[in-house]
PDB file of C-alpha atoms and ligand atoms in Angstrom:
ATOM      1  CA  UNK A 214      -9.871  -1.869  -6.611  1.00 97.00           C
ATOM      2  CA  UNK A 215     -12.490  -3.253  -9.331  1.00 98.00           C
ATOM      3  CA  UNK A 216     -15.226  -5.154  -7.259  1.00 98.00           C
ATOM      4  CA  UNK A 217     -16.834  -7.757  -9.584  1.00 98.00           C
ATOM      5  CA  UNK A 218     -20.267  -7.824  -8.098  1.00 98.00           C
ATOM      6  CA  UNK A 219     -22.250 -10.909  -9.420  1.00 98.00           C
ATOM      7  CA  UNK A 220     -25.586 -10.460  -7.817  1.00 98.00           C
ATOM      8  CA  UNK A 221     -27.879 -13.562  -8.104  1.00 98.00           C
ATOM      9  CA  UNK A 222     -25.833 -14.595 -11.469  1.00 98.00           C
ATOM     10  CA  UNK A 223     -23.346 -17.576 -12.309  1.00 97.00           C
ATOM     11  CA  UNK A 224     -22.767 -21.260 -12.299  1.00 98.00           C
ATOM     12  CA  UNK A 225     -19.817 -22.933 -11.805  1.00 97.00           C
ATOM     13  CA  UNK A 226     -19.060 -23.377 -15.550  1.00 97.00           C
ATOM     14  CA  UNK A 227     -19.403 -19.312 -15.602  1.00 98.00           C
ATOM     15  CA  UNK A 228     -16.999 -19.308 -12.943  1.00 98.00           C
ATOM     16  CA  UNK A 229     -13.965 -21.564 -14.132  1.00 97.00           C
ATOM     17  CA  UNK A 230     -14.317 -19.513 -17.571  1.00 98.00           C
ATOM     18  CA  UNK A 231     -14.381 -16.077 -16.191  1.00 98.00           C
ATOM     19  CA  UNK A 232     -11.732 -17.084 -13.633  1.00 98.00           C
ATOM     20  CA  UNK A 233      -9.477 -18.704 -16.309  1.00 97.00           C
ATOM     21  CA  UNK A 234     -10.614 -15.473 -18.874  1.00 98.00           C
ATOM     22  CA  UNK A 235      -9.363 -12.712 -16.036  1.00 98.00           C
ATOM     23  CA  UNK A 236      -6.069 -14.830 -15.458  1.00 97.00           C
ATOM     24  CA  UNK A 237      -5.071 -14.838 -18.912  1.00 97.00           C
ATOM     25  CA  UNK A 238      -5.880 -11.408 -19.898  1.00 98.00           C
ATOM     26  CA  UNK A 239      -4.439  -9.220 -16.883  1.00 98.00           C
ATOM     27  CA  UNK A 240      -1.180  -9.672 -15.599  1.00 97.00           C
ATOM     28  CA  UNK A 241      -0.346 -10.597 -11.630  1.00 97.00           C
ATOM     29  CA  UNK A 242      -0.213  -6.693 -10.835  1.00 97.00           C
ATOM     30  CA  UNK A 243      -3.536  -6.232 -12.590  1.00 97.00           C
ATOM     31  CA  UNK A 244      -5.476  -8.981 -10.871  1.00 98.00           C
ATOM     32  CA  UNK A 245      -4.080  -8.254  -7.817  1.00 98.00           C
ATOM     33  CA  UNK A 246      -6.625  -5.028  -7.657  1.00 97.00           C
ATOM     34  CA  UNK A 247      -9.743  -7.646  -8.840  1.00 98.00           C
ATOM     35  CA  UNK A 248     -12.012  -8.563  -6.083  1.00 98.00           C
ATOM     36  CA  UNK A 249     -14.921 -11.289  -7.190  1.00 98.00           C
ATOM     37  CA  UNK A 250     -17.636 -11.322  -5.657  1.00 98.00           C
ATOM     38  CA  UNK A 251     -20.038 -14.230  -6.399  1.00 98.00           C
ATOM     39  CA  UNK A 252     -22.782 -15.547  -4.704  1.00 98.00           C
ATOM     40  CA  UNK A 253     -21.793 -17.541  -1.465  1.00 98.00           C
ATOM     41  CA  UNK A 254     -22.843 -20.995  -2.544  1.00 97.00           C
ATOM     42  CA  UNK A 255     -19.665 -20.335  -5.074  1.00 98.00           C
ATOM     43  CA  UNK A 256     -17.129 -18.921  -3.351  1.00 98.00           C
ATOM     44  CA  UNK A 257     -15.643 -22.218  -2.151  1.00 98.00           C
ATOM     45  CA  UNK A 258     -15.042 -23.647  -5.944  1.00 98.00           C
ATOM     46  CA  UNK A 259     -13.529 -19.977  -6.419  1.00 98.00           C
ATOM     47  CA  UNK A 260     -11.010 -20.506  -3.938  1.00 98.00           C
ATOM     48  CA  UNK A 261      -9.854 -23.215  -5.465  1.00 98.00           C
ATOM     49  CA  UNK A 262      -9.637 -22.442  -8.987  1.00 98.00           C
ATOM     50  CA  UNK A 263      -7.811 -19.430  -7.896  1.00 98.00           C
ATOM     51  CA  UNK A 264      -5.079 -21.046  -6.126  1.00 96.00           C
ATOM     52  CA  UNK A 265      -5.275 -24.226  -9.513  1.00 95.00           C
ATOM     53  CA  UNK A 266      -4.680 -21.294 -12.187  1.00 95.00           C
ATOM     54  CA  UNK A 267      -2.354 -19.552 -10.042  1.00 96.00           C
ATOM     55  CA  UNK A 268      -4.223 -16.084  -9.851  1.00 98.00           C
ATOM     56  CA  UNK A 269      -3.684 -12.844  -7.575  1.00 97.00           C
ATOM     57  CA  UNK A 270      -7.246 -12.263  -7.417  1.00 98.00           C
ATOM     58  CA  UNK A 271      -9.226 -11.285  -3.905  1.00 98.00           C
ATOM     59  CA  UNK A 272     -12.632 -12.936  -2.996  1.00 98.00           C
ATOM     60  CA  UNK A 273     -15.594 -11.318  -1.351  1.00 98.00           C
ATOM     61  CA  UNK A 274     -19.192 -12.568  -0.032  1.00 98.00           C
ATOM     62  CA  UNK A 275     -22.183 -10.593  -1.021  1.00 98.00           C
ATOM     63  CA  UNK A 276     -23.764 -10.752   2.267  1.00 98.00           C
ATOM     64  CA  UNK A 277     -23.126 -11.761   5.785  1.00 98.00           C
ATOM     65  CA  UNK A 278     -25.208 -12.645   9.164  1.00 97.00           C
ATOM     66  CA  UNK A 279     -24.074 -11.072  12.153  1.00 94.00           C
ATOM     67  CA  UNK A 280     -22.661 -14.110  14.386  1.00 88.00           C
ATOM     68  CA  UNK A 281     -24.570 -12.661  17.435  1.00 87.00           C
ATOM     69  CA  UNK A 282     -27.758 -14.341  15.910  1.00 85.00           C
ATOM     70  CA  UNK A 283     -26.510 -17.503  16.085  1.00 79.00           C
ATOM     71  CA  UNK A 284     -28.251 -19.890  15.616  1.00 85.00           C
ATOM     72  CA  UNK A 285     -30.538 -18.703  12.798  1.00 90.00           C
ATOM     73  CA  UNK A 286     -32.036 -20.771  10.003  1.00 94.00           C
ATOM     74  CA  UNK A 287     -30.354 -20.152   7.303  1.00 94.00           C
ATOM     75  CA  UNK A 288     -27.901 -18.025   8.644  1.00 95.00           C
ATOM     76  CA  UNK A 289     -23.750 -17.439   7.595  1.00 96.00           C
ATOM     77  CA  UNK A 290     -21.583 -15.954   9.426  1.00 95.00           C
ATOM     78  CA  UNK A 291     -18.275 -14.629   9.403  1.00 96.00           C
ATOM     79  CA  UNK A 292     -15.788 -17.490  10.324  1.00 96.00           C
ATOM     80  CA  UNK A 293     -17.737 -19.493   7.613  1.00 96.00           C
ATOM     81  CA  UNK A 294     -16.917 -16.625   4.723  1.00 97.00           C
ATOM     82  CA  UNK A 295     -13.530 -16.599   6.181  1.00 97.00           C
ATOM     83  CA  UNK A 296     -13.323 -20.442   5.896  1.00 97.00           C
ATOM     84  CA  UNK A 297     -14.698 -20.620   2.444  1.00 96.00           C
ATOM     85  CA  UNK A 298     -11.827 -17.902   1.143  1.00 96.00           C
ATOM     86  CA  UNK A 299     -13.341 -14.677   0.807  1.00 98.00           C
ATOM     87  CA  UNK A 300     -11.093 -12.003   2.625  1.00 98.00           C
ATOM     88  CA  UNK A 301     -14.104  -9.080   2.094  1.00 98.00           C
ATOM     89  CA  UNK A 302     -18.283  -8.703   2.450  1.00 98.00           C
ATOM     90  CA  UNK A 303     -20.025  -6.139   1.066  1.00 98.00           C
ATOM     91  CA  UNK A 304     -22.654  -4.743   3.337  1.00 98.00           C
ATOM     92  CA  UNK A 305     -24.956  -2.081   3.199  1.00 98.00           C
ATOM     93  CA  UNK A 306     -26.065  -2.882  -0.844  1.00 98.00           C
ATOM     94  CA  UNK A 307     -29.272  -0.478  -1.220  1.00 97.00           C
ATOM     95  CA  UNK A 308     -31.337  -3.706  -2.876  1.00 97.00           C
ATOM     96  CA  UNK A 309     -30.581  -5.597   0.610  1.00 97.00           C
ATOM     97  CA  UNK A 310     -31.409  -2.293   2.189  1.00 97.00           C
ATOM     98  CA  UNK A 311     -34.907  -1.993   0.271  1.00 96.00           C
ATOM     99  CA  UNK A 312     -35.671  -5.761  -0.389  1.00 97.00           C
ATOM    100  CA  UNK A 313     -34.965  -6.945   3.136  1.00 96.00           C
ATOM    101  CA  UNK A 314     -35.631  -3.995   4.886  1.00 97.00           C
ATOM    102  CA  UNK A 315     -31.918  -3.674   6.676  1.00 97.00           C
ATOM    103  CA  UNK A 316     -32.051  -1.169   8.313  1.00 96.00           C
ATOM    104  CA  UNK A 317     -29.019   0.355  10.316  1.00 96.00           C
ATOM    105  CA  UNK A 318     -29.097  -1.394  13.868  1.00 95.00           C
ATOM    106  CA  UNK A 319     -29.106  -4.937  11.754  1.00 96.00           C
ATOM    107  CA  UNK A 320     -25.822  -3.253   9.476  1.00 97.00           C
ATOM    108  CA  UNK A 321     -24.315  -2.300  12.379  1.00 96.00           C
ATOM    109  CA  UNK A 322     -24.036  -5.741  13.665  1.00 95.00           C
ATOM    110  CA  UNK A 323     -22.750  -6.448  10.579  1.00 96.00           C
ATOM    111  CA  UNK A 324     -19.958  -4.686  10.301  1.00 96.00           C
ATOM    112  CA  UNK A 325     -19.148  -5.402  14.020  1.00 95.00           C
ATOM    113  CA  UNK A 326     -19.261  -9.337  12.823  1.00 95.00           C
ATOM    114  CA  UNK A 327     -16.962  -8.924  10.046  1.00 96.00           C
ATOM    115  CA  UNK A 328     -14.734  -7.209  11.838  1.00 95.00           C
ATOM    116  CA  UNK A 329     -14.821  -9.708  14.898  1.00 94.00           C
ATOM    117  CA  UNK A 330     -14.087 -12.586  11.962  1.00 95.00           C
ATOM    118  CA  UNK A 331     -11.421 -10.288  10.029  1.00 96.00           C
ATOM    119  CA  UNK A 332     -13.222  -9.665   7.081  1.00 97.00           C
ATOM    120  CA  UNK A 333     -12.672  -6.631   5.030  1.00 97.00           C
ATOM    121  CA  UNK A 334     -15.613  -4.276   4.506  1.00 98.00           C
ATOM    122  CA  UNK A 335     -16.660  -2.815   1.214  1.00 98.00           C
ATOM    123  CA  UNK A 336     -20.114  -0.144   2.705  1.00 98.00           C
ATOM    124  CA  UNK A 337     -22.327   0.821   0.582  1.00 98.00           C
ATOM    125  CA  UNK A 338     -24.337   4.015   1.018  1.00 98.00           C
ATOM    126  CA  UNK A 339     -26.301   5.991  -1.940  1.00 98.00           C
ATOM    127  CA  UNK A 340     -29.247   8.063  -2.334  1.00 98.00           C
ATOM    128  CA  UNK A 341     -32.256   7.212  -4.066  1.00 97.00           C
ATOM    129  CA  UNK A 342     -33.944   9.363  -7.509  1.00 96.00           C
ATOM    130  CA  UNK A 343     -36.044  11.187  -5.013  1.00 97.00           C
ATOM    131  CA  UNK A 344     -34.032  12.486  -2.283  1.00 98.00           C
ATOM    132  CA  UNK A 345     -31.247  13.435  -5.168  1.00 97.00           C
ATOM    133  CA  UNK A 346     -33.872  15.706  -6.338  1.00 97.00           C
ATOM    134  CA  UNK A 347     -35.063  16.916  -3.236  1.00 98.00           C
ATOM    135  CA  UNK A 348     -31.435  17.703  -2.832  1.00 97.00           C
ATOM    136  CA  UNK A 349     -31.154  15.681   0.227  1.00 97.00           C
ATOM    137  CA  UNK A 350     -27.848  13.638  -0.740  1.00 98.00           C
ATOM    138  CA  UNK A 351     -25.411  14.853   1.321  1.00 97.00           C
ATOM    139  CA  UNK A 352     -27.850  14.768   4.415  1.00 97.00           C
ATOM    140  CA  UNK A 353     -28.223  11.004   3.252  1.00 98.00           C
ATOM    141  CA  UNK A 354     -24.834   9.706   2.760  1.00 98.00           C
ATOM    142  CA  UNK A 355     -23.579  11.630   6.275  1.00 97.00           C
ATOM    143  CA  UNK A 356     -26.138  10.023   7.866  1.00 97.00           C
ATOM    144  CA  UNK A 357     -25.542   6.409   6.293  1.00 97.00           C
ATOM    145  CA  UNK A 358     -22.014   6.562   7.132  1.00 97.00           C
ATOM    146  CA  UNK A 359     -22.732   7.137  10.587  1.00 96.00           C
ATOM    147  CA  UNK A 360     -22.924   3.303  11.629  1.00 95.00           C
ATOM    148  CA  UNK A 361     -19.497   3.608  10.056  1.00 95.00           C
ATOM    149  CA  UNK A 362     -18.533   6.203  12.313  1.00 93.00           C
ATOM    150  CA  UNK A 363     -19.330   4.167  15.187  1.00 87.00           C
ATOM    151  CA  UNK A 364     -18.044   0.501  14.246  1.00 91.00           C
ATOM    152  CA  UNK A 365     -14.986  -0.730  15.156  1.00 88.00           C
ATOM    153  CA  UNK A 366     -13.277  -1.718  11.597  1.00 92.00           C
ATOM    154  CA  UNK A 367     -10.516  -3.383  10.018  1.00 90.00           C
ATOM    155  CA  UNK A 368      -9.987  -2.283   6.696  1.00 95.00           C
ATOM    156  CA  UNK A 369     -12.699  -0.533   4.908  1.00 97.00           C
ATOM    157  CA  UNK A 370     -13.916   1.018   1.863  1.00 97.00           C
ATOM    158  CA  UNK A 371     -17.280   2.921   0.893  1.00 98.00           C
ATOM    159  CA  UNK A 372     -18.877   2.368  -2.174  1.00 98.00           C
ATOM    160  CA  UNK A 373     -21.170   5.056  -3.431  1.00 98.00           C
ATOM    161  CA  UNK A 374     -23.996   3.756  -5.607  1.00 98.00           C
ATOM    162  CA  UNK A 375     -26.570   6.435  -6.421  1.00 98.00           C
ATOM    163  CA  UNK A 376     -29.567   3.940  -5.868  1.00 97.00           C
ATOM    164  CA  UNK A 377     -31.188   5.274  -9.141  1.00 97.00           C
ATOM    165  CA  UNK A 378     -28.039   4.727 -11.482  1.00 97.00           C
ATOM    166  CA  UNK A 379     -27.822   1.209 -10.043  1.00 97.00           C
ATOM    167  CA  UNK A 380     -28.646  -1.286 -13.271  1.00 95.00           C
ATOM    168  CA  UNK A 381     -29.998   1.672 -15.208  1.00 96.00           C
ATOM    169  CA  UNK A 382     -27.439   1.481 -18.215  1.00 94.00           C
ATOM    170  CA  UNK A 383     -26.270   5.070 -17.454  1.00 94.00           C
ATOM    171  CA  UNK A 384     -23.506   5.904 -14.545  1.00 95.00           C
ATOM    172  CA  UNK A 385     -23.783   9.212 -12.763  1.00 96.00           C
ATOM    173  CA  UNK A 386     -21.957  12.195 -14.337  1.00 96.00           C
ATOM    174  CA  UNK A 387     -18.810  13.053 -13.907  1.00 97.00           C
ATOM    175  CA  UNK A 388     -18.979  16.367 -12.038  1.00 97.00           C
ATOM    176  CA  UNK A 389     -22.196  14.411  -9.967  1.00 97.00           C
ATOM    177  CA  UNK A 390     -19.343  11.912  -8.709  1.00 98.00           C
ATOM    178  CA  UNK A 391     -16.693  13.950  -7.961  1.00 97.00           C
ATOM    179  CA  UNK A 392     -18.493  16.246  -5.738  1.00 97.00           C
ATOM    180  CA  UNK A 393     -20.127  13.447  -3.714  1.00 97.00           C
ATOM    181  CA  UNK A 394     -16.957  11.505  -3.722  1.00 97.00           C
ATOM    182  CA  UNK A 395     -15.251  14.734  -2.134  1.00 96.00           C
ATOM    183  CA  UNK A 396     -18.300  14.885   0.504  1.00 97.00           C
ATOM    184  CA  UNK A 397     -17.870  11.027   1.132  1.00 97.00           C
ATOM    185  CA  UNK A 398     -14.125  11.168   1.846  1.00 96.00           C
ATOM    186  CA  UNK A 399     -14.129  14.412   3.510  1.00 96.00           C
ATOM    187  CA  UNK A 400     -16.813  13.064   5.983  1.00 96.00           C
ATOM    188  CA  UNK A 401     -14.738   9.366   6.170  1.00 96.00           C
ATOM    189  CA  UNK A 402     -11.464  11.084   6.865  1.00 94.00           C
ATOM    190  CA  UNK A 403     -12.973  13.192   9.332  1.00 95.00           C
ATOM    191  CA  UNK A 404     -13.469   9.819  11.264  1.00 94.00           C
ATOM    192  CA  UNK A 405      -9.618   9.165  11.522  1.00 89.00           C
ATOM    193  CA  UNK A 406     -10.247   5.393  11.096  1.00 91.00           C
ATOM    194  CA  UNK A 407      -7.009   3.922  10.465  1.00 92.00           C
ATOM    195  CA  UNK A 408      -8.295   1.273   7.600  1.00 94.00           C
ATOM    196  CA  UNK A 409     -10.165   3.536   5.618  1.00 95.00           C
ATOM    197  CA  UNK A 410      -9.145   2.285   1.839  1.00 96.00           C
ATOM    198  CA  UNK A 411     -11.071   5.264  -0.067  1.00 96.00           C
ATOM    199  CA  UNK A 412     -14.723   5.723  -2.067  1.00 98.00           C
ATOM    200  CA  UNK A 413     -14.923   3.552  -4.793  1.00 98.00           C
ATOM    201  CA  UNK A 414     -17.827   4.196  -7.498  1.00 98.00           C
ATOM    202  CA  UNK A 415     -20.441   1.726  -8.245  1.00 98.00           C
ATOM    203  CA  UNK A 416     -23.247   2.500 -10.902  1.00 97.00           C
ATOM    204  CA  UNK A 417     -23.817   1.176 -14.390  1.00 97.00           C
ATOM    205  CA  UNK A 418     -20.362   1.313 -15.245  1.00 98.00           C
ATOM    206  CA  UNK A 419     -18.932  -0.190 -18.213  1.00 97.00           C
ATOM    207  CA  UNK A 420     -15.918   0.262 -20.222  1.00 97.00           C
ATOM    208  CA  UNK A 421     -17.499   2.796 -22.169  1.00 97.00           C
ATOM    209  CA  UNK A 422     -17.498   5.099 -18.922  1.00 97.00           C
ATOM    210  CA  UNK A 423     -14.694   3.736 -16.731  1.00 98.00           C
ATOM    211  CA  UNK A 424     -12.109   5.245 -18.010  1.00 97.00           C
ATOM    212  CA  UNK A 425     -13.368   9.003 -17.138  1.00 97.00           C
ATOM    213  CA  UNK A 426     -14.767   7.827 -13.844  1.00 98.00           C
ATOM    214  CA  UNK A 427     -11.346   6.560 -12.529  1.00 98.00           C
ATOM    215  CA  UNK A 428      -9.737  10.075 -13.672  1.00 97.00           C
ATOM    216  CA  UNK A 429     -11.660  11.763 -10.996  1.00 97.00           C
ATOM    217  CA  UNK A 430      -9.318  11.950  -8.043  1.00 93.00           C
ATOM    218  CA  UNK A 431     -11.740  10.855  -4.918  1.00 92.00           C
ATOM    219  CA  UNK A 432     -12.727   7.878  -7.358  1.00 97.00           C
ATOM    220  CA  UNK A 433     -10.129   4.394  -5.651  1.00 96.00           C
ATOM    221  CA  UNK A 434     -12.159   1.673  -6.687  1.00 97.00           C
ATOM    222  CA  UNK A 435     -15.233   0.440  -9.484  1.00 98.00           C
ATOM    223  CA  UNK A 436     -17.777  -1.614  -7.812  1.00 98.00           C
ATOM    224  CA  UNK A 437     -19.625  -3.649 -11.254  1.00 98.00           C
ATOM    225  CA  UNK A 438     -22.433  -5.060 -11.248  1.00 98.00           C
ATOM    226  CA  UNK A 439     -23.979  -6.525 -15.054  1.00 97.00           C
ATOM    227  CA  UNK A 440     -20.626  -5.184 -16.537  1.00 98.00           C
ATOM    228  CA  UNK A 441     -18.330  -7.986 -14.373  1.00 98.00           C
ATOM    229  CA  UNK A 442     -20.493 -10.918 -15.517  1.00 98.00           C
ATOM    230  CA  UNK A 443     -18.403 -10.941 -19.006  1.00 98.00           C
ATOM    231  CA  UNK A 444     -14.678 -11.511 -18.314  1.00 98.00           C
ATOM    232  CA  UNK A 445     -13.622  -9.499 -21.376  1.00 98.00           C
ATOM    233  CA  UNK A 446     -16.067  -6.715 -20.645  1.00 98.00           C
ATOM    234  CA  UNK A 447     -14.580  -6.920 -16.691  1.00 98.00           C
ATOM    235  CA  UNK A 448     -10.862  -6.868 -18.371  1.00 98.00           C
ATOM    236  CA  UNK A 449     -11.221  -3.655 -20.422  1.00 98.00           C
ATOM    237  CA  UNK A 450     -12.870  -1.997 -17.381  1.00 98.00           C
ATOM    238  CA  UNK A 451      -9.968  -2.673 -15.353  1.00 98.00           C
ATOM    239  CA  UNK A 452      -7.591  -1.883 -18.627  1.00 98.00           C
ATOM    240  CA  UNK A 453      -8.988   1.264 -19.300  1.00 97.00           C
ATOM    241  CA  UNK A 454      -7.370   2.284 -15.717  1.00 93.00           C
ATOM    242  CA  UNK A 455      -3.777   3.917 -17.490  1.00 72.00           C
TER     243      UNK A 455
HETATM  244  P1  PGA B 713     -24.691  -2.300 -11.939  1.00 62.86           P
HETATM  245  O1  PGA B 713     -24.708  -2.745 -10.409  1.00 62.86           O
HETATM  246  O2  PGA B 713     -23.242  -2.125 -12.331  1.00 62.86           O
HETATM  247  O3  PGA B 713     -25.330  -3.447 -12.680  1.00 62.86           O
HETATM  248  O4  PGA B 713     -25.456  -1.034 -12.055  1.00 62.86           O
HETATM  249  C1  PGA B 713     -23.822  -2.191  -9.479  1.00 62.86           C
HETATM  250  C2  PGA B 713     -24.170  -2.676  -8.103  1.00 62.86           C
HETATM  251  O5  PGA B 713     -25.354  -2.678  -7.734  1.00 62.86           O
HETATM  252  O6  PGA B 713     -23.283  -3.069  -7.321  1.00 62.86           O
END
């Protein structure tokens, strides 16, 4: 899967292009494995233009309020994701975790929302610069998936996004992802959680490093951040997948 994450970027004249762009440059098979993920106030127009041009691609919300808070200024929950036509959420994203403070009680209620509402979950979980060189990672990650061990899903995915390679330019190296990646799915599959859909990498990637981070074997899915915002730069990501 190639998550297009769009952060605090776009307008709707970004939208139609890139939309319009990724339709005419990868075939149904192709966009069927694109999930875009813009910010909320979009994903309504995206719906739209999606079913207009006749594309295979999935939508996604960048965020989600658990529905047991209702009401809460502000606030969107599942059902209203679900109504606006995104089939996934991400949850879990370490700036959400460090700029608003979420901390794992307020993710777990998360996930349990999306999963009440049917939304598909794409988890985030990464360590930070200092506790990859205090060698704590794999302490980290097992204990960031364990909300994960303990929610009731539907289908899921974990995407593992070393906090420090996150919009630094450079991805983690190769041997650095495949040996978390083999930690993260041993520890996942250990869980025997029926929806489990694999790690997918998120990181700085761009098409000049995609193509050896999807050799690595534990590697199911790209989640792209500054890289998506580009159609054409989005479209040789997901072509250099062969
Ligand atoms: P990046 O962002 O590709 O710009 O590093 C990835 C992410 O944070 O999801």
């Amino acid at each position: 899967m190639f998550i297009a994450n769009w952060k605090m970027n776009g307008s709707q004249s970004m939208l139609s292009d890139w939309l319009e762009g990724v339709g005419k440059t990868l075939d149904k098979s192709l966009q069927k494995q694109c999930l875009l993920c813009p910010p909320v106030c979009f994903l309504s127009e995206a719906s739209q233009l999606i079913s207009k041009y006749k594309l295979n691609i999935s939508l996604g919300a960048q965020n989600i309020d658990p529905s047991s808070f209702s009401p809460i200024t502000g606030g969107i929950d599942g059902a209203m994701l679900r109504s606006i036509g995104s089939e996934f959420v991400i949850i879990g994203h370490s700036e959400r975790r460090d700029i608003f403070k979420e901390r794992d009680s307020l993710l777990l209620e998360k996930l349990k929302s999306a999963s009440e509402d049917g939304l598909k979950v794409i988890f985030c979980i990464g360590e930070s610069l200092k506790e990859k060189e205090e060698n704590q990672t794999a302490k980290v990650l097992k204990q960031q998936l364990q909300i994960v061990k303990n929610a009731e899903l539907n289908e899921f995915m974990i995407a593992y996004e070393p906090v420090w390679a996150i919009g630094s330019g450079t991805a983690a190296n190769i041997d650095y992802i495949n040996k978390v990646h083999r930690e993260i799915s041993d520890e996942v599959s250990s869980y025997q959680k029926e929806g489990f859909l694999g790690v997918s990498y998120g990181g700085s990637v761009d098409s000049s490093s995609s193509k050896d981070i999807l050799l690595i074997k534990g590697v199911q899915g790209l989640l792209i951040g500054g890289a998506s915002l580009q159609y054409q730069e989005f479209c040789n990501i997901v072509l250099s997948n062969n």
